[in-house]
């Protein structure tokens, strides 16, 4: 088995070097393919990110790259070559592969030119000390990878400071979630906590926790979000927030609805909330 953390092994290529691979049966390729499963990602503490833009963003933000998989079609592409050089320089392994192998690794018919394998990073709640008008999003047992990825991307877009994953959640480092974040998974910190740990941490938090609840009696537009750091808490897709978490909220907000839908999609509700929470913090700049 390829040890993504090893720096020097005799049976497998050393990190800090380039190796060419054309067979799906190659053991390193098999290990890369196994990263589609959470069990193996967690064992190795790594995850995959597809595409040159994501890989460059991650390198620029100092994420530790373990392996860069490079399709032959990427040869001659200056940025891809630079990413490969940076990988080798930081002690990572560069794998040059055929299209077939790349498709096998990413389980896609039209794979990207490069795929990076990075070290997972979680921050500890102990170090979370919101201040000023900081915004954080706390997600209770989020299940759907697309929802989680979309929330992380939106959180990044509104300038939130981090996402707190409470309880048993879908893996932020699955291929599907990473894809849905469009690179934002590299841009903002992820915290992980059990419900009990979150409730414990909360005792020392003097900002405002705004929960969203279909039974909330407060219109989300009537809350003053600007004065304190805010933690926006969102409920599980099927069950919504449990009483234990709802009771710890300073406010329970509801987004008005008309029509037949029972509720909004979790990621959509998060976006609607975030744009209200960040109303004063966000101004249109000159970006196209
Ligand atoms: N059946 C669940 C329930 O009864 O709570 C529906 C959960 S909804 C799909 C997922 C989450 O999105 C909710 O827990 C809440 O955080 C948020 N949400 C969805 N629609 C909302 C609304 N109209 N007002 C406030 N929050 C909402």
Short mmCIF file of C-alpha atoms and ligand atoms in Angstrom, two decimals:
data_model
loop_
_atom_site.label_atom_id
_atom_site.label_comp_id
_atom_site.label_asym_id
_atom_site.label_seq_id
_atom_site.Cartn_x
_atom_site.Cartn_y
_atom_site.Cartn_z
CA UNK A 1 0.00 0.00 0.00
CA UNK A 2 1.27 3.47 -0.85
CA UNK A 3 1.82 5.46 2.28
CA UNK A 4 0.96 9.06 1.43
CA UNK A 5 2.82 10.24 4.48
CA UNK A 6 6.08 8.37 3.89
CA UNK A 7 8.96 10.44 2.72
CA UNK A 8 11.24 7.63 1.71
CA UNK A 9 10.42 4.08 0.74
CA UNK A 10 12.35 1.59 -1.27
CA UNK A 11 9.47 -0.37 -2.78
CA UNK A 12 7.50 2.64 -3.96
CA UNK A 13 8.75 5.78 -5.63
CA UNK A 14 10.25 8.34 -3.34
CA UNK A 15 8.44 11.55 -2.80
CA UNK A 16 10.06 14.51 -4.43
CA UNK A 17 10.24 12.69 -7.72
CA UNK A 18 8.38 12.08 -10.95
CA UNK A 19 7.10 8.68 -12.02
CA UNK A 20 5.30 7.58 -15.15
CA UNK A 21 2.35 5.22 -14.81
CA UNK A 22 0.24 3.75 -17.59
CA UNK A 23 -1.52 0.85 -15.87
CA UNK A 24 -4.60 0.89 -13.71
CA UNK A 25 -3.10 -2.11 -11.92
CA UNK A 26 -0.23 -0.02 -10.59
CA UNK A 27 -0.35 -0.16 -6.77
CA UNK A 28 -0.13 3.61 -6.34
CA UNK A 29 -3.00 4.05 -8.76
CA UNK A 30 -5.00 1.52 -6.78
CA UNK A 31 -4.32 3.46 -3.60
CA UNK A 32 -5.34 6.71 -5.26
CA UNK A 33 -8.55 5.06 -6.43
CA UNK A 34 -9.25 3.93 -2.89
CA UNK A 35 -9.37 7.59 -1.85
CA UNK A 36 -12.90 7.61 -3.25
CA UNK A 37 -13.76 5.90 0.04
CA UNK A 38 -13.93 7.85 3.29
CA UNK A 39 -12.30 5.04 5.23
CA UNK A 40 -9.12 5.30 3.19
CA UNK A 41 -9.13 9.09 3.11
CA UNK A 42 -9.31 9.12 6.89
CA UNK A 43 -6.69 6.40 7.29
CA UNK A 44 -4.27 8.45 5.22
CA UNK A 45 -5.52 11.87 6.31
CA UNK A 46 -5.63 13.03 2.70
CA UNK A 47 -8.11 13.93 -0.04
CA UNK A 48 -8.23 14.60 -3.76
CA UNK A 49 -8.90 17.86 -5.56
CA UNK A 50 -9.39 17.91 -9.31
CA UNK A 51 -8.35 20.58 -11.75
CA UNK A 52 -5.48 22.95 -12.26
CA UNK A 53 -7.23 25.95 -10.74
CA UNK A 54 -7.98 24.14 -7.51
CA UNK A 55 -4.50 22.70 -7.25
CA UNK A 56 -2.85 26.09 -7.81
CA UNK A 57 -5.22 27.77 -5.32
CA UNK A 58 -4.37 25.12 -2.75
CA UNK A 59 -0.62 25.45 -3.30
CA UNK A 60 -0.89 29.25 -3.07
CA UNK A 61 -2.73 28.87 0.24
CA UNK A 62 0.06 26.59 1.48
CA UNK A 63 -1.87 23.35 1.59
CA UNK A 64 0.48 20.40 1.77
CA UNK A 65 0.47 18.43 -1.47
CA UNK A 66 1.32 14.73 -1.28
CA UNK A 67 0.80 13.64 -4.86
CA UNK A 68 0.15 15.48 -8.09
CA UNK A 69 -1.35 13.30 -10.78
CA UNK A 70 -0.61 14.77 -14.17
CA UNK A 71 -2.25 13.57 -17.39
CA UNK A 72 -0.05 13.36 -20.47
CA UNK A 73 -2.36 15.90 -22.13
CA UNK A 74 -1.09 18.42 -19.61
CA UNK A 75 2.47 18.21 -20.90
CA UNK A 76 3.63 21.54 -22.17
CA UNK A 77 0.99 23.41 -20.17
CA UNK A 78 3.05 25.98 -18.31
CA UNK A 79 0.86 26.23 -15.22
CA UNK A 80 0.56 22.46 -14.92
CA UNK A 81 4.34 22.11 -15.25
CA UNK A 82 4.78 24.75 -12.55
CA UNK A 83 2.39 22.91 -10.24
CA UNK A 84 4.43 19.74 -10.84
CA UNK A 85 7.67 21.56 -10.05
CA UNK A 86 6.20 22.97 -6.84
CA UNK A 87 5.03 19.50 -5.84
CA UNK A 88 8.48 18.00 -6.28
CA UNK A 89 10.10 20.95 -4.50
CA UNK A 90 7.86 20.45 -1.48
CA UNK A 91 8.66 16.75 -1.29
CA UNK A 92 5.54 15.45 -3.03
CA UNK A 93 5.31 12.84 -5.73
CA UNK A 94 4.39 13.65 -9.32
CA UNK A 95 2.69 10.89 -11.28
CA UNK A 96 2.52 11.22 -15.02
CA UNK A 97 -0.39 9.12 -16.20
CA UNK A 98 -2.31 8.17 -19.33
CA UNK A 99 -5.83 9.49 -19.89
CA UNK A 100 -7.18 6.06 -19.05
CA UNK A 101 -5.46 6.03 -15.66
CA UNK A 102 -6.61 9.59 -14.94
CA UNK A 103 -10.20 8.62 -15.74
CA UNK A 104 -9.81 5.64 -13.42
CA UNK A 105 -8.48 7.72 -10.55
CA UNK A 106 -11.18 10.39 -10.74
CA UNK A 107 -13.92 7.98 -11.89
CA UNK A 108 -14.86 10.40 -14.61
CA UNK A 109 -15.06 10.06 -18.39
CA UNK A 110 -13.61 13.48 -19.09
CA UNK A 111 -11.08 13.91 -16.33
CA UNK A 112 -9.15 17.05 -15.57
CA UNK A 113 -5.53 17.52 -16.53
CA UNK A 114 -4.26 17.42 -12.97
CA UNK A 115 -5.43 16.04 -9.66
CA UNK A 116 -3.81 16.88 -6.35
CA UNK A 117 -3.76 14.78 -3.20
CA UNK A 118 -3.64 17.05 -0.15
CA UNK A 119 -3.45 16.66 3.59
CA UNK A 120 -6.79 17.10 5.38
CA UNK A 121 -6.99 19.98 7.83
CA UNK A 122 -9.42 20.49 10.67
CA UNK A 123 -9.18 23.28 13.21
CA UNK A 124 -9.97 22.80 16.85
CA UNK A 125 -12.96 24.50 18.45
CA UNK A 126 -10.62 25.41 21.30
CA UNK A 127 -8.97 27.91 19.00
CA UNK A 128 -12.22 29.38 17.74
CA UNK A 129 -12.61 32.89 19.15
CA UNK A 130 -14.98 34.89 16.96
CA UNK A 131 -14.73 38.67 17.23
CA UNK A 132 -15.98 41.85 15.54
CA UNK A 133 -18.55 41.05 12.88
CA UNK A 134 -17.19 37.57 12.17
CA UNK A 135 -19.68 35.12 10.71
CA UNK A 136 -19.46 31.36 11.13
CA UNK A 137 -21.82 28.69 9.92
CA UNK A 138 -22.61 25.69 12.09
CA UNK A 139 -24.15 22.73 10.30
CA UNK A 140 -25.99 20.10 12.28
CA UNK A 141 -25.37 16.60 10.85
CA UNK A 142 -25.36 17.73 7.22
CA UNK A 143 -25.91 14.70 5.02
CA UNK A 144 -25.70 15.74 1.41
CA UNK A 145 -22.23 16.31 -0.14
CA UNK A 146 -23.63 18.79 -2.65
CA UNK A 147 -25.26 20.81 0.12
CA UNK A 148 -22.09 20.86 2.19
CA UNK A 149 -19.95 21.89 -0.79
CA UNK A 150 -22.39 24.61 -1.74
CA UNK A 151 -22.49 25.93 1.82
CA UNK A 152 -18.69 26.05 2.00
CA UNK A 153 -18.55 27.90 -1.33
CA UNK A 154 -21.24 30.38 -0.26
CA UNK A 155 -19.60 30.88 3.14
CA UNK A 156 -16.39 31.77 1.35
CA UNK A 157 -18.21 34.10 -1.04
CA UNK A 158 -19.79 36.15 1.77
CA UNK A 159 -16.55 36.38 3.72
CA UNK A 160 -17.56 34.05 6.54
CA UNK A 161 -14.67 32.93 8.72
CA UNK A 162 -15.31 29.22 8.93
CA UNK A 163 -17.72 26.31 8.94
CA UNK A 164 -18.39 24.19 12.01
CA UNK A 165 -19.52 20.63 11.37
CA UNK A 166 -21.58 19.35 14.28
CA UNK A 167 -22.15 15.65 14.85
CA UNK A 168 -21.95 12.96 12.23
CA UNK A 169 -21.75 14.75 8.89
CA UNK A 170 -20.98 13.92 5.31
CA UNK A 171 -17.26 14.14 4.58
CA UNK A 172 -16.12 17.61 3.48
CA UNK A 173 -13.20 15.89 1.78
CA UNK A 174 -15.19 13.59 -0.49
CA UNK A 175 -14.65 14.16 -4.21
CA UNK A 176 -18.25 15.28 -4.57
CA UNK A 177 -18.08 17.85 -1.78
CA UNK A 178 -14.70 19.18 -2.88
CA UNK A 179 -16.06 19.54 -6.43
CA UNK A 180 -19.10 21.43 -5.16
CA UNK A 181 -16.93 23.86 -3.17
CA UNK A 182 -15.19 24.93 -6.40
CA UNK A 183 -11.99 25.42 -4.39
CA UNK A 184 -13.49 27.18 -1.39
CA UNK A 185 -12.65 24.12 0.72
CA UNK A 186 -9.10 25.49 0.66
CA UNK A 187 -10.11 29.02 1.54
CA UNK A 188 -11.77 28.73 4.89
CA UNK A 189 -11.22 26.71 8.03
CA UNK A 190 -13.34 23.71 8.92
CA UNK A 191 -14.10 22.86 12.53
CA UNK A 192 -15.48 19.54 13.66
CA UNK A 193 -17.29 18.92 16.94
CA UNK A 194 -19.70 16.56 18.60
CA UNK A 195 -22.93 18.16 19.71
CA UNK A 196 -21.77 17.94 23.34
CA UNK A 197 -18.44 19.60 22.53
CA UNK A 198 -20.17 22.37 20.64
CA UNK A 199 -22.57 23.01 23.53
CA UNK A 200 -19.61 23.12 25.91
CA UNK A 201 -17.69 25.56 23.70
CA UNK A 202 -20.79 27.68 23.33
CA UNK A 203 -20.75 28.50 27.06
CA UNK A 204 -17.72 30.70 26.47
CA UNK A 205 -19.10 32.37 23.35
CA UNK A 206 -20.55 35.82 23.91
CA UNK A 207 -21.70 36.52 20.37
CA UNK A 208 -25.06 35.59 18.91
CA UNK A 209 -26.13 32.17 17.75
CA UNK A 210 -28.95 32.38 15.23
CA UNK A 211 -30.62 29.07 14.56
CA UNK A 212 -32.92 28.55 11.62
CA UNK A 213 -36.04 26.61 12.31
CA UNK A 214 -39.32 26.02 10.53
CA UNK A 215 -41.00 26.65 13.87
CA UNK A 216 -39.01 29.83 14.49
CA UNK A 217 -41.27 32.77 15.21
CA UNK A 218 -38.86 35.53 14.21
CA UNK A 219 -38.67 36.78 10.63
CA UNK A 220 -34.98 36.49 9.70
CA UNK A 221 -35.03 40.08 8.37
CA UNK A 222 -35.89 41.58 11.75
CA UNK A 223 -32.72 40.51 13.56
CA UNK A 224 -29.80 42.91 14.02
CA UNK A 225 -26.80 40.85 12.98
CA UNK A 226 -24.27 43.66 12.85
CA UNK A 227 -23.33 44.16 16.48
CA UNK A 228 -21.74 40.87 17.45
CA UNK A 229 -20.05 37.89 15.92
CA UNK A 230 -22.71 35.57 14.56
CA UNK A 231 -22.93 31.82 14.34
CA UNK A 232 -25.61 30.84 11.89
CA UNK A 233 -26.86 27.38 12.76
CA UNK A 234 -28.58 25.22 10.16
CA UNK A 235 -30.48 21.98 10.75
CA UNK A 236 -30.16 18.54 9.24
CA UNK A 237 -31.90 18.05 5.89
CA UNK A 238 -34.44 15.54 7.15
CA UNK A 239 -34.94 16.42 10.80
CA UNK A 240 -34.05 20.07 11.18
CA UNK A 241 -32.36 21.21 14.41
CA UNK A 242 -32.85 18.97 17.45
CA UNK A 243 -34.20 20.68 20.59
CA UNK A 244 -30.78 20.45 22.26
CA UNK A 245 -29.26 22.73 19.62
CA UNK A 246 -32.34 24.88 19.07
CA UNK A 247 -32.45 25.69 22.80
CA UNK A 248 -28.90 26.97 22.80
CA UNK A 249 -29.67 29.56 20.10
CA UNK A 250 -30.13 33.23 21.03
CA UNK A 251 -32.65 33.58 18.21
CA UNK A 252 -34.59 31.15 16.06
CA UNK A 253 -35.20 32.68 12.68
CA UNK A 254 -37.54 31.69 9.90
CA UNK A 255 -37.52 32.58 6.23
CA UNK A 256 -41.09 33.25 5.12
CA UNK A 257 -42.49 30.95 2.48
CA UNK A 258 -45.53 30.88 0.25
CA UNK A 259 -46.66 28.02 -1.94
CA UNK A 260 -46.61 24.31 -1.36
CA UNK A 261 -42.99 23.62 -0.47
CA UNK A 262 -42.54 22.55 3.15
CA UNK A 263 -39.08 24.04 3.43
CA UNK A 264 -36.18 25.40 1.46
CA UNK A 265 -33.18 23.31 0.52
CA UNK A 266 -30.51 23.55 3.24
CA UNK A 267 -27.88 25.24 1.07
CA UNK A 268 -30.41 27.70 -0.36
CA UNK A 269 -31.69 28.59 3.12
CA UNK A 270 -28.07 29.08 4.23
CA UNK A 271 -27.41 31.43 1.32
CA UNK A 272 -30.55 33.48 1.99
CA UNK A 273 -29.57 33.78 5.65
CA UNK A 274 -25.93 34.60 4.96
CA UNK A 275 -26.79 37.49 2.67
CA UNK A 276 -28.93 38.98 5.43
CA UNK A 277 -26.35 38.35 8.16
CA UNK A 278 -23.65 39.92 5.97
CA UNK A 279 -25.84 42.69 4.54
CA UNK A 280 -23.75 45.49 6.00
CA UNK A 281 -20.42 43.79 5.61
CA UNK A 282 -20.77 43.21 1.87
CA UNK A 283 -20.41 45.96 -0.67
CA UNK A 284 -20.13 45.65 -4.39
CA UNK A 285 -16.56 46.13 -5.52
CA UNK A 286 -15.19 46.74 -8.98
CA UNK A 287 -14.76 43.10 -9.79
CA UNK A 288 -16.49 42.06 -13.01
N1 LIG B 1 -38.08 18.53 7.68
C1 LIG B 1 -37.11 19.44 8.17
C2 LIG B 1 -37.66 20.21 9.35
O1 LIG B 1 -38.78 19.93 9.74
O2 LIG B 1 -36.96 21.03 9.93
C3 LIG B 1 -36.69 20.33 7.03
C4 LIG B 1 -35.29 20.72 7.12
S1 LIG B 1 -34.76 21.85 5.89
C5 LIG B 1 -34.75 20.92 4.45
C6 LIG B 1 -33.06 21.96 6.32
C7 LIG B 1 -32.70 23.17 7.08
O3 LIG B 1 -32.79 24.31 6.25
C8 LIG B 1 -33.56 23.50 8.27
O4 LIG B 1 -33.21 22.76 9.40
C9 LIG B 1 -33.28 24.97 8.44
O5 LIG B 1 -32.02 25.14 9.06
C10 LIG B 1 -33.18 25.43 7.01
N2 LIG B 1 -34.44 25.94 6.46
C11 LIG B 1 -35.09 25.49 5.37
N3 LIG B 1 -36.18 26.25 5.12
C12 LIG B 1 -36.21 27.20 6.09
C13 LIG B 1 -37.09 28.30 6.38
N4 LIG B 1 -38.16 28.58 5.65
N5 LIG B 1 -36.78 29.07 7.44
C14 LIG B 1 -35.71 28.81 8.21
N6 LIG B 1 -34.86 27.80 7.99
C15 LIG B 1 -35.11 27.00 6.94
#
